[in-house]
Tab-separated table of C-alpha atoms in Angstrom:
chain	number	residue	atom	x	y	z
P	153	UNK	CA	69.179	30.445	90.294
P	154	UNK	CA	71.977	28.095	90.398
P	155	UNK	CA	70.667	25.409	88.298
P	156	UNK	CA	70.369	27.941	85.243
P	157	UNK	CA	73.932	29.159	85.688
P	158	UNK	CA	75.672	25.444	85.381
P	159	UNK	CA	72.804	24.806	82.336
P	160	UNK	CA	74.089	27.748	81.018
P	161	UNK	CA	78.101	26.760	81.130
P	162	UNK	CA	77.000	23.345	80.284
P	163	UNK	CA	75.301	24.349	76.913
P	164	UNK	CA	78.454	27.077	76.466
P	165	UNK	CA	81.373	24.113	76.601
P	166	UNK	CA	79.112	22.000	74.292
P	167	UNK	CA	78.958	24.829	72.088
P	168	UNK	CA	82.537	24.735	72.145
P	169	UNK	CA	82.918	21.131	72.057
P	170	UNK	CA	80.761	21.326	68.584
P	171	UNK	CA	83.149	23.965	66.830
P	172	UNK	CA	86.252	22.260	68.284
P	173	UNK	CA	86.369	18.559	67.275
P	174	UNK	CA	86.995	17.448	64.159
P	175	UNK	CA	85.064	14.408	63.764
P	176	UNK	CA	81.358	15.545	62.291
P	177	UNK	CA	79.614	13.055	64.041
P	178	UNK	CA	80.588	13.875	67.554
P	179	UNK	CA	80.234	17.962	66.571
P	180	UNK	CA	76.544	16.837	65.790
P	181	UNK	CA	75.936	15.262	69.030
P	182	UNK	CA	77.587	18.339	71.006
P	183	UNK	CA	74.974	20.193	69.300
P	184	UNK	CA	72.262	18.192	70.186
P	185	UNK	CA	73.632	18.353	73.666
P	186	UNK	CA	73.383	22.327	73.649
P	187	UNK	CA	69.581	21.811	72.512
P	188	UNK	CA	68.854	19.514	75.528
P	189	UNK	CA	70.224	22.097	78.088
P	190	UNK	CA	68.270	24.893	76.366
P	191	UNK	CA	65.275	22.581	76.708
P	192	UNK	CA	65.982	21.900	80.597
P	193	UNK	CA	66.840	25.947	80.969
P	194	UNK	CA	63.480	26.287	79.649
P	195	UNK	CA	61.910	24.022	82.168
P	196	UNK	CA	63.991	25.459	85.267
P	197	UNK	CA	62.228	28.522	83.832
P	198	UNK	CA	58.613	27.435	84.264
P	199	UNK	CA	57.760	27.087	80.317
P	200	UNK	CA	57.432	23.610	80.032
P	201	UNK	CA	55.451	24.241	76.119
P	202	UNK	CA	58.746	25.839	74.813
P	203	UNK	CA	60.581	23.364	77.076
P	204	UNK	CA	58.713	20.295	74.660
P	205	UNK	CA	58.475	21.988	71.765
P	206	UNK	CA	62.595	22.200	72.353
P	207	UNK	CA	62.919	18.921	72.689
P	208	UNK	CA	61.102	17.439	70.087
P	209	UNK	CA	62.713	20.073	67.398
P	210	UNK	CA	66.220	19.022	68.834
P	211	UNK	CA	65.534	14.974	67.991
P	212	UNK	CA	63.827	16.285	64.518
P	213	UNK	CA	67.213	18.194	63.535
P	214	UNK	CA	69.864	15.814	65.097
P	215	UNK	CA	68.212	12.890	62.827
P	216	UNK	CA	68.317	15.199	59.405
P	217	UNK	CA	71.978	16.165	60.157
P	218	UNK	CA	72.863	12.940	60.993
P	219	UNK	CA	70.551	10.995	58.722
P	220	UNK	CA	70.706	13.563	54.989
P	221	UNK	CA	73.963	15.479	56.251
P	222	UNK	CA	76.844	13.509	57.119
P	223	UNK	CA	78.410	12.056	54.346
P	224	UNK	CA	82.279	11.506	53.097
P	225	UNK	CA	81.997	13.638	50.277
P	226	UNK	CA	81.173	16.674	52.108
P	227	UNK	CA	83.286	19.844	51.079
P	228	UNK	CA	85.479	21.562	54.230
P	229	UNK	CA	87.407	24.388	54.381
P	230	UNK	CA	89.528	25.474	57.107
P	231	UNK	CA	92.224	27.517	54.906
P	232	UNK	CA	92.831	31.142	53.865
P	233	UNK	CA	91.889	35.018	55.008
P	234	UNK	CA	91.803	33.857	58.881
P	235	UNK	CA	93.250	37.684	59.105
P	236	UNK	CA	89.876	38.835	57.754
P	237	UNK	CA	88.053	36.096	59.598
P	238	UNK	CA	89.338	37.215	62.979
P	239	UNK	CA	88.878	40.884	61.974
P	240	UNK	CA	85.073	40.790	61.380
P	241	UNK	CA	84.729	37.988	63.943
P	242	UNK	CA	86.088	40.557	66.921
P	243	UNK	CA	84.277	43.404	65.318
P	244	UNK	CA	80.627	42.063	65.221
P	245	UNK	CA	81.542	40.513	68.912
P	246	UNK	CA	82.135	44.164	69.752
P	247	UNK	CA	78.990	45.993	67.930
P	248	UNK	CA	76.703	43.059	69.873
P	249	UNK	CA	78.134	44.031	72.935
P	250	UNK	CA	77.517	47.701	72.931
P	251	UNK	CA	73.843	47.066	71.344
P	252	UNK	CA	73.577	44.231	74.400
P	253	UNK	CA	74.667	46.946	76.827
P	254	UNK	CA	72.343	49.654	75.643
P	255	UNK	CA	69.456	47.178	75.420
P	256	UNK	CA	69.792	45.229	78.505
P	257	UNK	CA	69.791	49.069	80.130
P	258	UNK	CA	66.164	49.522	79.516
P	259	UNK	CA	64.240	45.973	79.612
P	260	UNK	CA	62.726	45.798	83.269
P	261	UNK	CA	64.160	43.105	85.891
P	262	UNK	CA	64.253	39.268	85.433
P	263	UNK	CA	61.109	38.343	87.520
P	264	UNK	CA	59.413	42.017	87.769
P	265	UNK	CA	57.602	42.003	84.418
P	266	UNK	CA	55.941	45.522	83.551
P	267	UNK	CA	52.616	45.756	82.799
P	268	UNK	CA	52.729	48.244	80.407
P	269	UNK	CA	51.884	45.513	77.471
P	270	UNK	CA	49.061	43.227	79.116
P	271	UNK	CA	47.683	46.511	80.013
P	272	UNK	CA	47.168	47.335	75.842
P	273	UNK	CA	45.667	43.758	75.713
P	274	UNK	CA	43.230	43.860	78.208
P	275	UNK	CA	41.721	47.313	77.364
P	276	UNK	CA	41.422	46.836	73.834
P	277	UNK	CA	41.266	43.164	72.503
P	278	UNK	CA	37.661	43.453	72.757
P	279	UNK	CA	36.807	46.470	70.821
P	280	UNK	CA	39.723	45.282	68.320
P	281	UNK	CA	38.849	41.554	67.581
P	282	UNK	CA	35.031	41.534	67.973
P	283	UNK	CA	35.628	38.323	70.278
P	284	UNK	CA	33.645	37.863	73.121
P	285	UNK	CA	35.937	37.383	75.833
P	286	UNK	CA	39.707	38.605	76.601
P	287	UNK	CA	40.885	34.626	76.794
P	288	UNK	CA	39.482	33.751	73.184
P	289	UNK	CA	40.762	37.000	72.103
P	290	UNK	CA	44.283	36.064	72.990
P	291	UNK	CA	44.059	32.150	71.713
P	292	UNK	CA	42.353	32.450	68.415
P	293	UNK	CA	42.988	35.945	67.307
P	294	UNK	CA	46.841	36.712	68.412
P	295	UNK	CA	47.917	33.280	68.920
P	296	UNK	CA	46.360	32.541	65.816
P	297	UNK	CA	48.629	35.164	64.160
P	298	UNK	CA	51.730	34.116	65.748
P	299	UNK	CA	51.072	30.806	64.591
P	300	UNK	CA	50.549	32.341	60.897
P	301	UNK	CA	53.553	33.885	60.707
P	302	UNK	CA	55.636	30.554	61.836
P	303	UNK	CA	53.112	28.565	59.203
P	304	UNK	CA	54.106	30.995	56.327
P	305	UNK	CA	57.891	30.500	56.811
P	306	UNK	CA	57.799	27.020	56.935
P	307	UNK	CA	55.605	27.003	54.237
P	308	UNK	CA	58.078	28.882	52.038
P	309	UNK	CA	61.215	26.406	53.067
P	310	UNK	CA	59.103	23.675	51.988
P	311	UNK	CA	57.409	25.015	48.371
P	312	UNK	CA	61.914	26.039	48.139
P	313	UNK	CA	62.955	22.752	48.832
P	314	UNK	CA	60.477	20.625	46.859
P	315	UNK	CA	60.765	23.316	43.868
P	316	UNK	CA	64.467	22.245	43.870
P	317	UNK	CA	64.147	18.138	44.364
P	318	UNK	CA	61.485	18.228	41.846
P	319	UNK	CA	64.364	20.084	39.178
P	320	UNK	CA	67.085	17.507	39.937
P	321	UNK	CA	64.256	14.507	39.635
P	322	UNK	CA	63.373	16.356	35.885
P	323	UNK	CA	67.199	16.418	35.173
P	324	UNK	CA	67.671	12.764	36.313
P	325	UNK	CA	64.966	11.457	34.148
P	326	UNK	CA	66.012	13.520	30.875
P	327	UNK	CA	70.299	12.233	31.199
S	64	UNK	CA	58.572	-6.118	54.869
S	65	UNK	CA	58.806	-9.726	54.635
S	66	UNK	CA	62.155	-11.516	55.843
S	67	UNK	CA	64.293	-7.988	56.075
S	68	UNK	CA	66.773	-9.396	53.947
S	69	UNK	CA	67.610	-8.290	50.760
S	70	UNK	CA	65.299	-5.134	51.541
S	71	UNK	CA	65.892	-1.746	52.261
S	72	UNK	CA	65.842	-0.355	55.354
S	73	UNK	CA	67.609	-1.844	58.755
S	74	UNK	CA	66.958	-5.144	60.667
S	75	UNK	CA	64.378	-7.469	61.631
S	76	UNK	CA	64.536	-5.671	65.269
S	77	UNK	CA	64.434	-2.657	64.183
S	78	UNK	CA	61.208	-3.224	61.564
S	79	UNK	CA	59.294	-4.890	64.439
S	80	UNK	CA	59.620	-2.699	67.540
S	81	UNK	CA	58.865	0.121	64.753
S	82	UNK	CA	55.653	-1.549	63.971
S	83	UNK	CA	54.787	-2.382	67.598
S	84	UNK	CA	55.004	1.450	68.146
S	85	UNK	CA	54.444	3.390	65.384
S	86	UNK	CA	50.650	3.419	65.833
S	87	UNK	CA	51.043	4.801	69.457
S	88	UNK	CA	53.697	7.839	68.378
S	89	UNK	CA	51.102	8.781	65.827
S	90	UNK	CA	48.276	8.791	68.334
S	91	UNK	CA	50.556	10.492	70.958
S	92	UNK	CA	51.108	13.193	68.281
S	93	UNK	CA	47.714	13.975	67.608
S	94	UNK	CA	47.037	14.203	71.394
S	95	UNK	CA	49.668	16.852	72.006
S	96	UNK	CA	48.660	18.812	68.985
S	97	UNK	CA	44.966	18.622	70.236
S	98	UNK	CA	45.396	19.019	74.159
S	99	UNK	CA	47.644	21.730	73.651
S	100	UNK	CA	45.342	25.026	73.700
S	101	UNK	CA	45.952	25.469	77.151
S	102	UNK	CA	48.268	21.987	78.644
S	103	UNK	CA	51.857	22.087	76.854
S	104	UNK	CA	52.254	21.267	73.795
S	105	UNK	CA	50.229	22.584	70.708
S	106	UNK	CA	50.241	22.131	67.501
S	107	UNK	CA	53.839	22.558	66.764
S	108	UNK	CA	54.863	19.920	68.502
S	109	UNK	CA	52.594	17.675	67.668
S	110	UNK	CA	53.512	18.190	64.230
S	111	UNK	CA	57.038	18.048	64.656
S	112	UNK	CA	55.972	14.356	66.507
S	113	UNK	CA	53.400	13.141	63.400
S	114	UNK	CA	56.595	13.923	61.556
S	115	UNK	CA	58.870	12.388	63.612
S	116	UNK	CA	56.711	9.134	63.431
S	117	UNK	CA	56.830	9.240	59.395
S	118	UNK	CA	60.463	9.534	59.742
S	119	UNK	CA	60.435	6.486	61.641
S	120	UNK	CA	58.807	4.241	59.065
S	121	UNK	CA	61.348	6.102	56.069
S	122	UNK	CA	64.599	4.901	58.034
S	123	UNK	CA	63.138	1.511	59.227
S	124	UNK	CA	61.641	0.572	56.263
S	125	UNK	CA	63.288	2.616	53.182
S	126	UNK	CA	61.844	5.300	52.052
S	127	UNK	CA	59.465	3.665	49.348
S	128	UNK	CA	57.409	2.244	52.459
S	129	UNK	CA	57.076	5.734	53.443
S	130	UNK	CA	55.950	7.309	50.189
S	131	UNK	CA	53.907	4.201	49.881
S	132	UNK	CA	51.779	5.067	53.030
S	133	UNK	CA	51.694	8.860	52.026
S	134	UNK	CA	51.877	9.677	48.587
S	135	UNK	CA	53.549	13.484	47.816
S	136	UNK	CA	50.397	14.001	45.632
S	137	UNK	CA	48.248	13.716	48.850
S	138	UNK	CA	51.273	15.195	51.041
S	139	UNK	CA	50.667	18.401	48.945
S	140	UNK	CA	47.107	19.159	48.759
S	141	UNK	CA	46.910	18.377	52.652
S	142	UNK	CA	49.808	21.255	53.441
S	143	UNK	CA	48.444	23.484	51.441
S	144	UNK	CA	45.017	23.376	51.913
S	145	UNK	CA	45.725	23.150	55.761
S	146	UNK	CA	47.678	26.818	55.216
S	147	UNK	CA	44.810	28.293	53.155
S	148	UNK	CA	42.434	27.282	55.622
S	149	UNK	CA	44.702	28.949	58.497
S	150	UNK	CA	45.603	31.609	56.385
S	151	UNK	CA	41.961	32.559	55.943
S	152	UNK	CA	41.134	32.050	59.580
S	153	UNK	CA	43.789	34.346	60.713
S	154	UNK	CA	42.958	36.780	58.076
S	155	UNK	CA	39.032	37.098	59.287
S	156	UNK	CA	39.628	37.281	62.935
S	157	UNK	CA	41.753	40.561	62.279
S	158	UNK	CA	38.527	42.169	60.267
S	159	UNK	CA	36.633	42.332	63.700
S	160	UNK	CA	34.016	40.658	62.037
S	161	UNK	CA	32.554	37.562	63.731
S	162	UNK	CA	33.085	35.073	60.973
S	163	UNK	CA	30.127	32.816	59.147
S	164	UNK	CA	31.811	29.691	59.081
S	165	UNK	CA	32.504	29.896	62.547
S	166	UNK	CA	34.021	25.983	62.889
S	167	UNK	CA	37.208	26.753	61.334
S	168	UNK	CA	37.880	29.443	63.592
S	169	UNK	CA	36.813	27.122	67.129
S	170	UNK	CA	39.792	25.512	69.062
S	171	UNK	CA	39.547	22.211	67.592
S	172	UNK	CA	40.513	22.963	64.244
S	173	UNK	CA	43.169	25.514	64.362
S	174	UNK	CA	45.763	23.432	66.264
S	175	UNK	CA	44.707	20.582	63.456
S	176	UNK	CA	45.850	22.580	60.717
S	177	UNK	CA	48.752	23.484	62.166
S	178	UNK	CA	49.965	20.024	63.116
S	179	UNK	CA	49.079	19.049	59.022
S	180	UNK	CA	50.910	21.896	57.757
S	181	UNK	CA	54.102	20.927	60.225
S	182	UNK	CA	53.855	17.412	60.208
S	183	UNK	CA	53.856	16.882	56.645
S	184	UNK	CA	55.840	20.379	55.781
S	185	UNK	CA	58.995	18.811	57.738
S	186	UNK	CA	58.572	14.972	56.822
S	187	UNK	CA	58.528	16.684	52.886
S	188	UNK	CA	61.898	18.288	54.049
S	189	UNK	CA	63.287	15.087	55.236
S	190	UNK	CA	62.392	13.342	51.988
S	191	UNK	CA	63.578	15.713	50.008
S	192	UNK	CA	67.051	15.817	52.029
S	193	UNK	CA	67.398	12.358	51.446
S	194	UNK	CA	66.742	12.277	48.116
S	195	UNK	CA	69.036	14.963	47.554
S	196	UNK	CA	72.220	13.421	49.493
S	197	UNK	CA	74.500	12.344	46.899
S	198	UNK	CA	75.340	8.751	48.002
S	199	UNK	CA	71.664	7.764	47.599
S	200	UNK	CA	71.353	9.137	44.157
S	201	UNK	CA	74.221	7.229	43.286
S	202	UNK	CA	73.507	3.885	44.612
S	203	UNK	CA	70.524	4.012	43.215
């Protein structure tokens, strides 16, 4: 378990790196470079799909920031109500703690999964989904949810985001 | 396209080595979204890589090559279509009822819809981030 500890401080200093320098370029790349450890901590973990689908998200987002992002004009503010900033900065560090604490209480131990949920899954996919089989249960009815859900908000961010180019196009043509 | 001069987009090096391997990210895309029921990978990522590929032709060769190649017409009717079809399949396999149509609901389509719906849901992103960015509007 030592490789996931220096991963983790690794990704942490990176993190730090990213809200630390000034230039915007070099805060991009730091967080790129947090992505790429949470991809490896992912593959010292055994989950080598999350591990890839990690990876290729990271390259996706370090090109828009870099590519559609990073420009001269871009509006920064680093002035005023730092009192206030601090303030609610300590105080939601200190309400995720105690949730943290009282959460991490009751999960079961790294390794030792329970099987108090696979248990649900294999006594009553069948009679629930009308599949024939537990495996094809799993893939195309849950999975197939999962997958819905993640569909449905991308969907959303991209009807948004066209809804609002197509406006500015409309406004370009009419001035 | 022709002599990379006077043309949007980067350099000669650039346009050719994109060319050379544009067809095989494409194809490599496709492969993880379709291998990837129970290998890594699924249709997420293979999305995220048809996408990726796009993006390679907008910043190689400007971003009328790219539109050229897809139009947004077609760009939106495949998305949504794709998500209708998913939506229904996902909707029907909750009914407990084994479905009629049975080959939208098999293992070949699913992770195909969900690498369209990705793959052209983030390129539209990246256009539309570009578009947006102020020092292209204005140079243009």
């Amino acid at each position: 378990m030592i490789e996931i500890h220096l991963i983790l401080v690794f990704m942490i200093a990176a993190a730090v790196v990213a809200v630390w320098v000034k230039d915007l370029l070099s805060a991009v790349v730091a967080v790129g470079a947090v992505g790429i450890g949470l991809s490896m901590a992912f593959l010292v973990l055994k989950a080598p799909d999350l591990a890839m689908m990690q990876l290729v998200v990271e390259i996706l987002s370090l090109i828009i920031l870099v590519r559609a992002t990073i420009r001269k004009d871009l509006p920064f503010s680093a002035s005023g109500r730092w009192v206030f900033n601090t303030l609610s900065t300590v105080l939601f560090f200190i309400i995720f703690l105690v949730f943290a604490h009282i959460a991490l209480k009751d999960i079961p131990l790294f390794a030792k999964p329970e099987m108090r949920v696979s248990k649900i899954y294999i006594d009553e996919s069948l009679t629930g989904t009308g599949a024939y089989n537990v495996v094809s249960a799993i893939t195309t009815n849950f999975r197939v949810l999962d997958t819905l859900g993640e569909i449905a908000a991308l969907f959303v961010a991209v009807i948004g985001i066209l809804a609002i180019a197509r406006r500015i196009s409309h406004n370009k043509e009419a001035s | 396209m022709m002599n990379g001069r006077n043309k949007p987009g980067m350099t000669l090096i650039v346009k050719t080595v994109t060319r050379l391997t544009l067809g095989f990210i494409l194809l490599y895309g496709i492969y993880v979204a379709l291998s990837g029921h129970y290998a890594p990978g699924g249709g997420f990522a293979g999305g995220v890589i048809v996408a990726l590929s796009f993006i390679h032709i907008m910043l190689a060769f400007g971003k009328e090559a790219a539109l050229r190649r897809l139009h947004s017409g077609t760009l939106r009717f495949l998305v949504s279509g794709a998500a209708l079809i998913f939506l229904w399949a996902a909707a029907v396999s909750f009914t407990g009822a084994r479905m009629p149509f049975n080959v939208f609901n098999s293992e070949l389509a699913l992770p195909i819809c969900e690498m369209v719906v990705v793959g052209g849901g983030l390129f539209a992103i990246f256009v539309a981030l570009v578009l947006l960015s102020k020092a292209d509007r204005d140079s243009e």
